[in-house]
Coordinates of C-alpha atoms (C1' of nucleotides) in Angstrom, one line a residue:
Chain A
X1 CA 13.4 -18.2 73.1
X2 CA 11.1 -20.5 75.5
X3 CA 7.5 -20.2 75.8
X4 CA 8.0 -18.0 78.8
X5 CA 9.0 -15.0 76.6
X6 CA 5.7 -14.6 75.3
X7 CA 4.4 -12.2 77.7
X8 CA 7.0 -10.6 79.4
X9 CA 9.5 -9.7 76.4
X10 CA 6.1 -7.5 75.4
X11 CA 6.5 -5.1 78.2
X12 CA 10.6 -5.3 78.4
X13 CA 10.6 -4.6 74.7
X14 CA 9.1 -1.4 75.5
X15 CA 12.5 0.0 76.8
X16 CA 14.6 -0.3 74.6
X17 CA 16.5 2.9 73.1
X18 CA 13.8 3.1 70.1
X19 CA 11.1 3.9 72.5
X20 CA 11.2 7.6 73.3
X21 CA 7.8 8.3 74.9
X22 CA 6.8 12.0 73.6
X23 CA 4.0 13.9 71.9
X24 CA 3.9 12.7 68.5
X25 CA 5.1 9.3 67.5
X26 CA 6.4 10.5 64.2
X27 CA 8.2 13.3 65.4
X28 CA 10.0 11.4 67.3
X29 CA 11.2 9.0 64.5
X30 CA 11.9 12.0 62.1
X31 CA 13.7 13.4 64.5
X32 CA 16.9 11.7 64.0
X33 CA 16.9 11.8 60.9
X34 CA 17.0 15.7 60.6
X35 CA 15.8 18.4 62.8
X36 CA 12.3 19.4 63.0
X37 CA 11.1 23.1 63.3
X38 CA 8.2 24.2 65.2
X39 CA 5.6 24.5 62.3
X40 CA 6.9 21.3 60.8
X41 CA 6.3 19.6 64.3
X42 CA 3.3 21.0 64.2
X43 CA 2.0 19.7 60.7
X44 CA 2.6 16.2 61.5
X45 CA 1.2 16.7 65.2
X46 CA -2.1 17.9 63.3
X47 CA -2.2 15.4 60.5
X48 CA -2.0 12.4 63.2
X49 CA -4.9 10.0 64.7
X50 CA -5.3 9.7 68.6
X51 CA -2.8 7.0 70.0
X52 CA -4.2 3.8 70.1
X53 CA -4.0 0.7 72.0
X54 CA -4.1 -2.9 70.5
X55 CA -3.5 -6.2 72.1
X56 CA -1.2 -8.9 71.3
X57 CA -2.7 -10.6 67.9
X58 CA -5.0 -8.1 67.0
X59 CA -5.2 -6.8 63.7
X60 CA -4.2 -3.1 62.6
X61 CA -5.1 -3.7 58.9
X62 CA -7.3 -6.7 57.7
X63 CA -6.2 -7.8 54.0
X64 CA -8.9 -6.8 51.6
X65 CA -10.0 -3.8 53.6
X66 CA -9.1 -0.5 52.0
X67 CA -5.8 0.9 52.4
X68 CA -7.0 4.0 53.7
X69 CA -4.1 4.9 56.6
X70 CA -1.1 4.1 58.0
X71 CA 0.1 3.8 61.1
X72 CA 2.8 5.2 63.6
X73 CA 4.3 2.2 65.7
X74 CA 5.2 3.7 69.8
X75 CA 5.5 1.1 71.4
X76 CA 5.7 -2.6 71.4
X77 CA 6.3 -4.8 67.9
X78 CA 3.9 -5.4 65.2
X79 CA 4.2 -7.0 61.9
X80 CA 3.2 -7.1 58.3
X81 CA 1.5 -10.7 56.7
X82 CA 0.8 -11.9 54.2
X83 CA -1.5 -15.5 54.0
X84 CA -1.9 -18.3 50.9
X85 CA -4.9 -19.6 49.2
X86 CA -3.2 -23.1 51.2
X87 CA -3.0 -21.6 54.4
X88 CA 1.1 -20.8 54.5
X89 CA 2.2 -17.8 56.1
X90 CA 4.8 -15.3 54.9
X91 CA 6.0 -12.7 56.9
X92 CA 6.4 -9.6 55.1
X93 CA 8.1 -7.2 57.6
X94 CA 8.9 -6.6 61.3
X95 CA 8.1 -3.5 63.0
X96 CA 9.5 -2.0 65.9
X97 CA 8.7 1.3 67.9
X98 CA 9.3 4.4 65.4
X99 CA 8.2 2.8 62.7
X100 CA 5.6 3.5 60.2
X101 CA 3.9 0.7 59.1
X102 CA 1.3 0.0 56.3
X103 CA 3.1 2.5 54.5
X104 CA 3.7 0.1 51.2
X105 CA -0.1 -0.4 50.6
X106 CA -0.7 2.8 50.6
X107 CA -2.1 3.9 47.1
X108 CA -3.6 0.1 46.7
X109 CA -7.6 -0.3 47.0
X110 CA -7.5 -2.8 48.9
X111 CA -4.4 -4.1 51.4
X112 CA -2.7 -7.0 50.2
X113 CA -1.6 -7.8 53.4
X114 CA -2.1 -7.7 57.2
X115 CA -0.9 -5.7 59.8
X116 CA -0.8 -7.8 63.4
X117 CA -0.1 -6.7 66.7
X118 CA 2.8 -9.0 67.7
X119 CA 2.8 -7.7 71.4
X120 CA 0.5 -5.1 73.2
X121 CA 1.4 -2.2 71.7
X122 CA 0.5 1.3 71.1
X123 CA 0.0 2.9 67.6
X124 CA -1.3 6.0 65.9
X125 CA -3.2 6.5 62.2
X126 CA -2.5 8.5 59.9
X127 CA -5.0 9.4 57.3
X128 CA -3.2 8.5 53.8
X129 CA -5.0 12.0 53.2
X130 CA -2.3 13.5 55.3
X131 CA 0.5 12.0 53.2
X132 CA -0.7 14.0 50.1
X133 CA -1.1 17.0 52.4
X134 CA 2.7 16.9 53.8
X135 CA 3.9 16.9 50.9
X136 CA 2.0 19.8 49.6
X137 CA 3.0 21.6 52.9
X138 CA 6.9 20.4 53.6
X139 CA 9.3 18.8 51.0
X140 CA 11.5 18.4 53.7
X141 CA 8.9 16.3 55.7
X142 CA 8.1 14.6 52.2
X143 CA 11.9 13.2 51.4
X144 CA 11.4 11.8 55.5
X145 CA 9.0 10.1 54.4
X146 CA 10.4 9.1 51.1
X147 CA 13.1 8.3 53.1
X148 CA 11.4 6.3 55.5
X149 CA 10.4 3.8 52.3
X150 CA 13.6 3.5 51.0
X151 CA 14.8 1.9 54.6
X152 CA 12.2 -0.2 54.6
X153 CA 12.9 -1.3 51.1
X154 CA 16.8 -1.8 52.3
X155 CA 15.5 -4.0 54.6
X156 CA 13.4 -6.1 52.6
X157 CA 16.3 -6.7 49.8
X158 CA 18.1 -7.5 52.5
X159 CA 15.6 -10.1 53.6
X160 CA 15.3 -11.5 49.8
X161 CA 19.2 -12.2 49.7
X162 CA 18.9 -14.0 52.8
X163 CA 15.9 -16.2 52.1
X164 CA 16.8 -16.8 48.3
X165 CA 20.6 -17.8 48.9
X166 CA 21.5 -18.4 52.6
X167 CA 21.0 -21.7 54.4
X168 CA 19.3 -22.2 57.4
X169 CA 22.0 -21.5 60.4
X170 CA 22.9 -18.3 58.3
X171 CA 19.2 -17.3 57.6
X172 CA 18.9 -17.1 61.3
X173 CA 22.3 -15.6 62.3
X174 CA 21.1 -12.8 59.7
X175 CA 17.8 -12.7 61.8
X176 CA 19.4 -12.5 64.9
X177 CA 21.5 -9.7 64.1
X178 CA 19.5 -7.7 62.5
X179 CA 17.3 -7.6 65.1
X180 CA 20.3 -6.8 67.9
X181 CA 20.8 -3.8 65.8
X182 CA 17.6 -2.5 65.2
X183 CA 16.5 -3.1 69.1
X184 CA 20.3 -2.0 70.7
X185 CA 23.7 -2.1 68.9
X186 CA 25.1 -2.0 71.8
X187 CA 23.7 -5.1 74.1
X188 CA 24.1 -8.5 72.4
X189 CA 21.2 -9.6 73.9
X190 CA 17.8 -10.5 71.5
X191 CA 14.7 -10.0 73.4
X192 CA 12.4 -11.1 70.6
X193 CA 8.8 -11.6 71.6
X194 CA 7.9 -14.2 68.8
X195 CA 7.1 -17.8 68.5
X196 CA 9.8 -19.8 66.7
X197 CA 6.5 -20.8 64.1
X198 CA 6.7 -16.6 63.4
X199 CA 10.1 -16.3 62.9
X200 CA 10.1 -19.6 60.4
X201 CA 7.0 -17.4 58.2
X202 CA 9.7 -14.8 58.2
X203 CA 12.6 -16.3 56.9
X204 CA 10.8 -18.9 55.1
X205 CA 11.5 -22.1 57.1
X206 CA 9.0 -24.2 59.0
X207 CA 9.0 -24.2 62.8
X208 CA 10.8 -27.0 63.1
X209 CA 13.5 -26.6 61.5
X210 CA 13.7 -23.0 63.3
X211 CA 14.3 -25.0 66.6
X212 CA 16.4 -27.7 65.4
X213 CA 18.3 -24.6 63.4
X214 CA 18.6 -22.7 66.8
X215 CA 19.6 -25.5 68.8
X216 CA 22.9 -26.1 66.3
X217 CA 23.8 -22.7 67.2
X218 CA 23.7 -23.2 70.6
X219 CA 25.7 -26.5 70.9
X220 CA 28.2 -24.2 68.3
X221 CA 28.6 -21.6 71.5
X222 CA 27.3 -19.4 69.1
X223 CA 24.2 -18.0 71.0
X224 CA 22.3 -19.3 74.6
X225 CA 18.7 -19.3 74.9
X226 CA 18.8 -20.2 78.6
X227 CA 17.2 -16.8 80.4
X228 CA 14.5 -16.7 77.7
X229 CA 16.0 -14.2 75.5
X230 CA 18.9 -14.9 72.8
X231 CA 22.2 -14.2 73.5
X232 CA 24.8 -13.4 71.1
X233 CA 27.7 -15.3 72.9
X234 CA 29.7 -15.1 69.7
X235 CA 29.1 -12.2 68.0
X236 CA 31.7 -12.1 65.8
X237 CA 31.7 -15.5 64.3
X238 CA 27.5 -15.0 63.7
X239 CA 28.9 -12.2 61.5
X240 CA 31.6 -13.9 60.1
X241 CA 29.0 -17.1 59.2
X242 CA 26.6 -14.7 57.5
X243 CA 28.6 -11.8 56.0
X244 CA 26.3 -9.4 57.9
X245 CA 26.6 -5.8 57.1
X246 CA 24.0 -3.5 59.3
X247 CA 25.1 -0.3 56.4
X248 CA 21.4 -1.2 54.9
X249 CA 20.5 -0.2 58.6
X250 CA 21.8 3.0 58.2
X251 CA 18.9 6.1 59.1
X252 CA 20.9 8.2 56.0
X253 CA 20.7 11.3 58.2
X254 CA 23.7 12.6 56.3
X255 CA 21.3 12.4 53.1
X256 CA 18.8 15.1 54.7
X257 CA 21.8 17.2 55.9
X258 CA 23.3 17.6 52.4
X259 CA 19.6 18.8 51.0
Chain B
X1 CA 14.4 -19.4 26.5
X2 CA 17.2 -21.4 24.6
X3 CA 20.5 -19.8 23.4
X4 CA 19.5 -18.0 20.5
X5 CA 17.3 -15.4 22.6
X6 CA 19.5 -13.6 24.1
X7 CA 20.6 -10.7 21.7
X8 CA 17.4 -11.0 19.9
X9 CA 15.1 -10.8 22.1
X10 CA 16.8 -7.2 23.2
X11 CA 15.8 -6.0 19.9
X12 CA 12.1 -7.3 20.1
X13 CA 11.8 -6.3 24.0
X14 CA 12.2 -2.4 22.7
X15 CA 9.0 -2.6 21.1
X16 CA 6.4 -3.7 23.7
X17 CA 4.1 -1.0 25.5
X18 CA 6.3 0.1 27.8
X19 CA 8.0 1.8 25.4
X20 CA 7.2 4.9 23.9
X21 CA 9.9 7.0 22.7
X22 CA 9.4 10.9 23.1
X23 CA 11.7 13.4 24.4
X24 CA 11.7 12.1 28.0
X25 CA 12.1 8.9 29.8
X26 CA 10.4 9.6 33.4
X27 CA 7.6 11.9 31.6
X28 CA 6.6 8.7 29.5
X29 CA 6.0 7.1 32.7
X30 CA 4.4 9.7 35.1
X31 CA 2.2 10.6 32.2
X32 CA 0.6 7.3 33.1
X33 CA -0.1 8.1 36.5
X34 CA -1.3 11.1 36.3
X35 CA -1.5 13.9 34.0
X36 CA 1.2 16.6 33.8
X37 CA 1.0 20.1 32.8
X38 CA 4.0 22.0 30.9
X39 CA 5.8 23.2 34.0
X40 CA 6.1 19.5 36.0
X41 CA 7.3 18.1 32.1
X42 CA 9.5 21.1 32.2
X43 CA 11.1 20.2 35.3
X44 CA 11.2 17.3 34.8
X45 CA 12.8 17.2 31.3
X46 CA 15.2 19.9 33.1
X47 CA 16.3 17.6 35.6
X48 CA 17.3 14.2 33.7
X49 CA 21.1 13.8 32.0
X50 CA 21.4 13.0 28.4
X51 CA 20.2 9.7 27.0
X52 CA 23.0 6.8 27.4
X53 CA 23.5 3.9 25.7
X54 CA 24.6 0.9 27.5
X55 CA 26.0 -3.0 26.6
X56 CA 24.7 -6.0 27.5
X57 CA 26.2 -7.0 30.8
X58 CA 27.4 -3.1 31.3
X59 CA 27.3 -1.8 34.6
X60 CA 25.6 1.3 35.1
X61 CA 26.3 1.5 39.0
X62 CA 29.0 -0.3 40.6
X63 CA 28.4 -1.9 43.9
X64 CA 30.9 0.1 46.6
X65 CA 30.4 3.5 44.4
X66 CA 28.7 6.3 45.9
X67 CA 25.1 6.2 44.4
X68 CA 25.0 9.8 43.6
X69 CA 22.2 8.9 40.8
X70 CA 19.2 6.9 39.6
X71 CA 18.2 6.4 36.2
X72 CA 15.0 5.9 34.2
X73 CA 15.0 2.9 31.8
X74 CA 14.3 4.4 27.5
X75 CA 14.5 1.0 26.5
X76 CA 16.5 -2.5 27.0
X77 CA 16.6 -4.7 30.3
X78 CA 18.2 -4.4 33.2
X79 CA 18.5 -5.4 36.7
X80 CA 19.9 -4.6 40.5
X81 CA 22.0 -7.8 41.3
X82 CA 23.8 -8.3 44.8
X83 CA 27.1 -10.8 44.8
X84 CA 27.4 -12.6 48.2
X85 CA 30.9 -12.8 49.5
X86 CA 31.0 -16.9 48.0
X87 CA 30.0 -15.9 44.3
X88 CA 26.6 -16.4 45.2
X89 CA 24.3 -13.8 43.3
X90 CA 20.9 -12.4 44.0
X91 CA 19.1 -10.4 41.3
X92 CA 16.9 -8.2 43.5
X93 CA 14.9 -6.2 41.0
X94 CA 14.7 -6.2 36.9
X95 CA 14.2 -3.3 35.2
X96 CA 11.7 -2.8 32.0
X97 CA 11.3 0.4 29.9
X98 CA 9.8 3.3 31.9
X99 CA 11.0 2.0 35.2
X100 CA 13.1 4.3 37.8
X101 CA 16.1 1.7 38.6
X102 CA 18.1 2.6 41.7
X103 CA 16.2 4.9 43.6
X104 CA 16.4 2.3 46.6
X105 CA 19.8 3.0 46.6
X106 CA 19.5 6.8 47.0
X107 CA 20.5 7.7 49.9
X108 CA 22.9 5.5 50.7
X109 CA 26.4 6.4 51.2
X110 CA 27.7 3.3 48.9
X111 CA 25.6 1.5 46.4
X112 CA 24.9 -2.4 48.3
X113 CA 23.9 -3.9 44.9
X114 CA 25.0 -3.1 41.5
X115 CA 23.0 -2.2 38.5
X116 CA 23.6 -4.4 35.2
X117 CA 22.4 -3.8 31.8
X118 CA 20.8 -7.0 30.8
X119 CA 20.2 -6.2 27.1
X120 CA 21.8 -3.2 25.5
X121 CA 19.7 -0.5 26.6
X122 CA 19.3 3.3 26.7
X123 CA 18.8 5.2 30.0
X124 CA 19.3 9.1 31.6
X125 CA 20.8 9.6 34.5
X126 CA 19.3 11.9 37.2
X127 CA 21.7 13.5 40.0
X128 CA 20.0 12.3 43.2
X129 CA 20.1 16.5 44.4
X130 CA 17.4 16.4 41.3
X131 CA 15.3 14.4 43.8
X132 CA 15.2 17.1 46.4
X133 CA 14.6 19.6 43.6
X134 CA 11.5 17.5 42.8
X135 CA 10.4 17.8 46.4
X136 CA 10.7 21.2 46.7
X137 CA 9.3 22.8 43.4
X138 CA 6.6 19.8 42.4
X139 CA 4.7 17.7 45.4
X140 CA 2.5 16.1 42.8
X141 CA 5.8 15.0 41.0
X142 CA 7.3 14.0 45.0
X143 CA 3.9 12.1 45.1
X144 CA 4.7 10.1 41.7
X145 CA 8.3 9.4 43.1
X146 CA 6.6 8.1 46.1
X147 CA 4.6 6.0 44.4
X148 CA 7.3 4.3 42.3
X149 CA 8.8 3.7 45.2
X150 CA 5.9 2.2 46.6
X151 CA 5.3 0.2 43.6
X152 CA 8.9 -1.1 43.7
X153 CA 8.2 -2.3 47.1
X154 CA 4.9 -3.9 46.3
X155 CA 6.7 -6.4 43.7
X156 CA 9.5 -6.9 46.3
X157 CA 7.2 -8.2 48.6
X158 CA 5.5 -10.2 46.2
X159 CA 8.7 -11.8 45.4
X160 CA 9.6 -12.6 49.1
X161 CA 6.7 -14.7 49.3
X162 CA 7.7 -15.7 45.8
X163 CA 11.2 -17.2 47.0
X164 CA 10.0 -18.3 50.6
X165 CA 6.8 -19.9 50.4
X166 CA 6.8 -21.7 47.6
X167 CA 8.5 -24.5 45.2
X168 CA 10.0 -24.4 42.1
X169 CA 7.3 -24.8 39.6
X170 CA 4.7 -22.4 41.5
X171 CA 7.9 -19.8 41.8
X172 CA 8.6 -20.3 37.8
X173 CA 4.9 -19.7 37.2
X174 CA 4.7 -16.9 39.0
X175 CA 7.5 -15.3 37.7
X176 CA 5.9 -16.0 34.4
X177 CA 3.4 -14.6 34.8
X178 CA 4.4 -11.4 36.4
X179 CA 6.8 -10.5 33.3
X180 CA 3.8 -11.1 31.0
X181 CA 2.1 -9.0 32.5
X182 CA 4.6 -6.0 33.0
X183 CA 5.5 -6.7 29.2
X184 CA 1.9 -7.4 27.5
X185 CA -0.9 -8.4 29.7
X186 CA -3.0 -9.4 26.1
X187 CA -0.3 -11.4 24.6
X188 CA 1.0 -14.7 26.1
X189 CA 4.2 -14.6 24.9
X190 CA 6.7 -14.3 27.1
X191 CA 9.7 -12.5 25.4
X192 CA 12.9 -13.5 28.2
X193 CA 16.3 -12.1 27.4
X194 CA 17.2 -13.7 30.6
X195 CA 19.4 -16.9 31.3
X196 CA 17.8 -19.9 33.0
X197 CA 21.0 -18.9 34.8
X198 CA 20.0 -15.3 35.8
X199 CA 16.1 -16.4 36.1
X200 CA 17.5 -18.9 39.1
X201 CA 19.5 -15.8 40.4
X202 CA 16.4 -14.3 41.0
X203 CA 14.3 -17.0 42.1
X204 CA 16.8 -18.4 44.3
X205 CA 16.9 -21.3 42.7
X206 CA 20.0 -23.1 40.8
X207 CA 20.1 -22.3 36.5
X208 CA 19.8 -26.3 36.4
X209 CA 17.2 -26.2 38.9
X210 CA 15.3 -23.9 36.4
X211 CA 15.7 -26.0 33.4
X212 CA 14.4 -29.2 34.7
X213 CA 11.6 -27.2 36.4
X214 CA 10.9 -25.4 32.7
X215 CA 10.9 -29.2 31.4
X216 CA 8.2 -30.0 33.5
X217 CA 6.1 -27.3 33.5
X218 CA 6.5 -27.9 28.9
X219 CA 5.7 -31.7 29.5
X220 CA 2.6 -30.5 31.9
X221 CA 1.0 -28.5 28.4
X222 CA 1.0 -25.4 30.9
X223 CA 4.0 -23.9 28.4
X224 CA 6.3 -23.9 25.0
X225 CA 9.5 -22.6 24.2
X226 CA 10.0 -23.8 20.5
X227 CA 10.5 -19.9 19.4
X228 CA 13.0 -18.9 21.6
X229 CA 10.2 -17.4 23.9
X230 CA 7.8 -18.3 26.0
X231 CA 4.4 -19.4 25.1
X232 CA 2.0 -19.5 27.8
X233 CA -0.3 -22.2 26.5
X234 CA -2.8 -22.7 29.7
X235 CA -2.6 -19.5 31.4
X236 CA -5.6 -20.7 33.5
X237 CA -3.5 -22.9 35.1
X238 CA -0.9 -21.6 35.7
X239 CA -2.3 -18.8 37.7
X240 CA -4.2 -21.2 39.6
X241 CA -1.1 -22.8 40.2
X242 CA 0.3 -20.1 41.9
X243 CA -2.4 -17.9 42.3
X244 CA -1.4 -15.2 40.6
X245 CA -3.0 -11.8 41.5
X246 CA -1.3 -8.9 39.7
X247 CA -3.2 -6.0 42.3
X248 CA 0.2 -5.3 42.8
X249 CA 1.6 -4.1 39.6
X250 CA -0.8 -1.7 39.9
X251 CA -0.2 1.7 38.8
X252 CA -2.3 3.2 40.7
X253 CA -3.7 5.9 39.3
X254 CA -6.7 6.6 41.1
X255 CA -4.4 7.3 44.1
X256 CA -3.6 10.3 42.7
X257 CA -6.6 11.4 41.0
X258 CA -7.9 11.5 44.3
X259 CA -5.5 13.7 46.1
Chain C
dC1 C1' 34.1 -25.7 10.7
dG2 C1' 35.2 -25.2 15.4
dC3 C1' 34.6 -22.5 19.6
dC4 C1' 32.0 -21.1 23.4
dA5 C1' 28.1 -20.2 26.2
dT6 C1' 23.9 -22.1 27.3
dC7 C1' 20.8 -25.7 28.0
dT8 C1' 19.8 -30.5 29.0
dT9 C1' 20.0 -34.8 31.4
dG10 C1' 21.6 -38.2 34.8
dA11 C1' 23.3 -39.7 39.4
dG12 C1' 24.1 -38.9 44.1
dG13 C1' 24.0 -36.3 48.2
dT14 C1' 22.3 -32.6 51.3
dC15 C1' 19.0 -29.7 53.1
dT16 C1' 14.6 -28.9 54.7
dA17 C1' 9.6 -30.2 55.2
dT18 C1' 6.3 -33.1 57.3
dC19 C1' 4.3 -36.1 60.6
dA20 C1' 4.1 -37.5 65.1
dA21 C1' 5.4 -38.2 69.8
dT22 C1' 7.3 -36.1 73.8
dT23 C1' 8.8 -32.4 76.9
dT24 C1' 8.6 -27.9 78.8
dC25 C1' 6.4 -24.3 80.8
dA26 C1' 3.0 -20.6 82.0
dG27 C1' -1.5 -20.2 83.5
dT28 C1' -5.6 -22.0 85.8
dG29 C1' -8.4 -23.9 89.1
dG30 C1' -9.0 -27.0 92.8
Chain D
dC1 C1' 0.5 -26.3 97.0
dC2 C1' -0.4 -29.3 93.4
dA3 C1' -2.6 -31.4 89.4
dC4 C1' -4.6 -30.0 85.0
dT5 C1' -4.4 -27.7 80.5
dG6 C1' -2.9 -25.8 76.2
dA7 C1' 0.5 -23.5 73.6
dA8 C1' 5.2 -23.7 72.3
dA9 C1' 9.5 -26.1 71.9
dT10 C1' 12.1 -30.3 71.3
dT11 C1' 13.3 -34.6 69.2
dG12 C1' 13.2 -38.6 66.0
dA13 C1' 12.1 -40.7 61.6
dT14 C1' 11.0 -40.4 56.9
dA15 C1' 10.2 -38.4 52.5
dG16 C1' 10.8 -35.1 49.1
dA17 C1' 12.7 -31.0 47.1
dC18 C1' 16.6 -29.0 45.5
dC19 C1' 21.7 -28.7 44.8
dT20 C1' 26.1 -30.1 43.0
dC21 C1' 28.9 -32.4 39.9
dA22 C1' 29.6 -34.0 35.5
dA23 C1' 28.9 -35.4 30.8
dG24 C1' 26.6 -34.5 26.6
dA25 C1' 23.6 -31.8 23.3
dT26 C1' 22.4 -27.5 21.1
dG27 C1' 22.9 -23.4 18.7
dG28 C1' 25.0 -18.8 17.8
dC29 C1' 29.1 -16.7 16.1
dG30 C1' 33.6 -15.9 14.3

DNA sequence: CGCCATCTTGAGGTCTATCAATTTCAGTGG
DNA sequence: CCACTGAAATTGATAGACCTCAAGATGGCG
């Protein structure tokens, strides 16, 4: 949670279990959700842009610019912001590897917001052409997609309840373990490559009250910061203190099965 | 916004734009998007339940239950409103006439938020397997769900930066201004069957919170609420005060002429 | 006419923002 | 190897926004 995570959380992040290096970035995602045939692979193999490489702080999208793709997130983290006329930042969304990003602005002239390159990361485009032609060519590859919305849309309800009704310490346990089940349910360790000033333009608090917010959960023996990362030392009473239910979470492959 | 609105205003909301009655609710609204010919409004019409009335404060999906369907909004209000485990409530979306109200919720095994009718309203149920028929039979219909989706998730975004970024009177504003223009963009009268109580629910602020914040924004000459509505008397102002951009209610329309 | 929900208004307290100074730490160059 | 540098984090003090509690006013409805 120090300044020396910067840097190195950017390639650690890079092997975690959503990062499974392959062909396609998409297929990959989709995947899990439902099995993929050979032509299907195919179609979304075709419809995709070259893999790309962006550095930290880059931008993917710039607001104003025409919406005219979307992008397949492989590796590293990237996220989706949104600026005021008075200079505040709001962050709109947080992506990890497997996501698709930009996906929301699609179908707007221009972006609304910006897509940044939180750490080094690789991504591909995707035409929004292509989206009109998978669904032409695959309902099944469609509903993914469709799909694929609707999470993100989970998420960001999610993400209203906790900015419009939860206090500080709860805002952040929410944070926190989200993003330990998104990266890996299974390690309670957060390896989040962002400044505290970031997280605050996510969960609408300013930096400082993000440190001072971080260091009551520490002296709580609720989470350690020492090694750079976060730790969940207290799993259970972080869930407890913010009713957090990662259902909203949930990839819905059983959706796609019954179809 | 006093008392006396509440079951009037239900009556007056039903004639605004949005509502145009013919034989069915979603065709109304995809109409708008794009044209149809006889076979998608044939599907379509094939696809949606009966018409149902609802009650004010009826529940047309109960948080818990599977969300085996969606509905699209005849006429009335309504909204998708998450309790919190301390009483606390979140309204996460409200509904006008032509709207698709739950389709976030597809998908998932058990409804997170529940649907409430705000006013009494009409609405037609559609099975979510309807969805997949959609997909399969229609991709410029798949497309249109798409982009509801999409425009659902534009609005949620707004209102993230809505709730986290800024304070009470720019938040009221806003708000304001984003209902008059879903319900009239050429009139400024604000027609609310909301409670101060409900509008904080969805602001994140408290229902006194949103009375003393109304008070000022009357004593600034930026509104009036003598009728029983609102009256936005400097609407200059107050989008300047918020800086209200309504790109994002878009509809969208050349998306799809395009594809 | 009285009841009830809603809105209003006041007082006090809590939470969070802002400003500013200090510390930590990674990176850089001598 | 060590001082220098700049970004990020910490810490303190203060102010302001918003919440909560509580009492009263308003208006619809039976």
């Amino acid at each position: 949670m120090n300044g020396e995570v910067t840097e190195e959380a950017a390639g650690d992040i890079g092997t975690t279990v959503e990062d499974v290096v392959s062909g396609s970035c998409i297929v990959d995602q989709f995947q899990r959700l439902a099995d993929l045939d050979d032509q299907e692979r195919a179609l979304l193999a075709a419809l995709e842009g070259e893999l790309e490489t962006f550095e930290a702080d880059q931008l993917l999208l710039e607001a104003g610019q025409p919406a005219s793709e979307f992008y397949a997130l492989h590796s590293g983290w990237a996220c989706a912001v949104r600026f005021l006329p008075d200079g505040q930042r709001q962050v709109l969304d947080i992506f990890l590897p497997g996501q698709l990003m930009g996906l929301h602005e699609i179908g707007l002239a221009h972006a609304q917001s910006e897509l940044v390159a939180i750490t080094e990361l690789e991504a591909c485009a995707f035409p929004r052409q292509a989206l009109s032609e998978v669904f032409r060519r695959s309902p099944k590859l469609a509903e993914m997609f469709f799909l694929s919305l609707a999470r993100e849309q989970a998420m960001l309800t999610e993400r209203i309840i906790n900015i419009g009704r939860r206090p500080a310490n709860e805002r952040l346990a929410h944070f926190l373990l989200e993003m330990q089940a998104r990266l890996d349910p299974e390690t309670p360790i957060v390896d989040l490559p962002m400044t505290q000033c970031l997280i605050g333009d996510a969960l609408g608090l300013s930096a400082v009250h993000v440190s001072r917010t971080l260091s009551n959960l520490r002296d709580e023996g609720l989470i350690d910061t020492d090694t750079g990362q976060v730790l969940l030392m207290n799993r259970e009473a972080l869930v407890e203190m913010c009713s957090f239910d990662p259902v909203y979470l949930d990839a819905r492959r059983r959706w796609l099965d019954q179809a």
